[in-house]
């Protein structure tokens, strides 16, 4: 792996808490409301207001201060006259709270935050016609449960990735192709199993159960009734006895595999790339036959934005082919922009991250905030994210 890729991995240390957030109120997408407040998107793009205040994951809005060679904010400021001020969000929960202050124009929100922002009225619907580069964003990222409501987009997709199964090939034999290796098969690797440290990880267990126990009736891992949630929790409690380490800091996941503390568990492609580049241990990754969970990040406009024109200009710029390629490579994820692959410095990058592979993307159940009003539209008897938080604490003890 090139040194630039190792630097992009470092940015993920902050991003690692992507889904550590709790639902904090009934109108936050965690349970209470059935529709977002009515508001109209921007109807026409005007001149930039001169500045732009963003909340972003580390690595999404680089201005050269971390690395002089990594700077896409500077050219945007020169092109538009919009001076960019960036507040790094350390967790989705922090991003939600910051957006509610009304001090920011936009946010790079992950799927566990987006519905909370939409249903609370913190973000506005987006007029995609004012974002020309939206046309060539991957179709499998548009009009999805985590970034739209009733066919109305509430943001512009930015980048995405899958949660994979990784294993040490010297310890784990037989090339597992199922999440069963870390659920019913976990005792075989007792003390060396690792898992993502977040309530949203409950969805991983639910996804596995949806394929292996169809009698539970799980159709969507984020739309769980009380009984379905309890079934997933029971599976995770059984797994807990074999867990050596839960990780949210990607560096600890790398270290655990390189030291031999972990031998099998959940990973991101960028983590696997870093371990492979160091050649300290032999590892392999697979997207299991049951599919996987994953993330899709979305740039969203504040409903209280003081600089909406600059925000729209930013959304178009950050998803332009050349810039989206830079961000994706630096950060370590698949770009949302289909034309970005023409501009990656590593010509195998998009193949490694399956950037335009719709069949691969269909195997991913992207993080979506669980709500009482089921996010798959199946009813109003689902469990909300705050219930998942309580259950996660019970699982870990």
mmCIF file of N, CA, C and O in Angstrom, residues 108 151-152 177 386 396:
data_model
loop_
_atom_site.group_PDB
_atom_site.id
_atom_site.type_symbol
_atom_site.label_atom_id
_atom_site.label_comp_id
_atom_site.label_asym_id
_atom_site.label_seq_id
_atom_site.Cartn_x
_atom_site.Cartn_y
_atom_site.Cartn_z
ATOM 1 N N UNK A 108 -21.832 16.065 6.402
ATOM 2 C CA UNK A 108 -21.618 14.778 5.715
ATOM 3 C C UNK A 108 -22.143 13.682 6.633
ATOM 4 O O UNK A 108 -21.428 13.138 7.456
ATOM 5 N N UNK A 151 -39.718 9.528 -2.064
ATOM 6 C CA UNK A 151 -39.177 9.927 -3.357
ATOM 7 C C UNK A 151 -38.472 11.264 -3.383
ATOM 8 O O UNK A 151 -37.979 11.679 -4.440
ATOM 9 N N UNK A 152 -38.398 11.943 -2.248
ATOM 10 C CA UNK A 152 -37.713 13.238 -2.170
ATOM 11 C C UNK A 152 -36.324 13.037 -1.561
ATOM 12 O O UNK A 152 -36.195 12.586 -0.434
ATOM 13 N N UNK A 177 -17.245 -18.475 4.188
ATOM 14 C CA UNK A 177 -18.003 -17.590 3.304
ATOM 15 C C UNK A 177 -19.320 -17.165 3.941
ATOM 16 O O UNK A 177 -20.233 -16.710 3.251
ATOM 17 N N UNK A 386 -33.081 3.964 20.131
ATOM 18 C CA UNK A 386 -32.785 4.055 21.557
ATOM 19 C C UNK A 386 -32.955 2.696 22.241
ATOM 20 O O UNK A 386 -32.254 2.391 23.214
ATOM 21 N N UNK A 396 -23.064 -6.230 26.027
ATOM 22 C CA UNK A 396 -21.673 -6.087 26.458
ATOM 23 C C UNK A 396 -21.510 -6.226 27.967
ATOM 24 O O UNK A 396 -20.398 -6.434 28.466
#
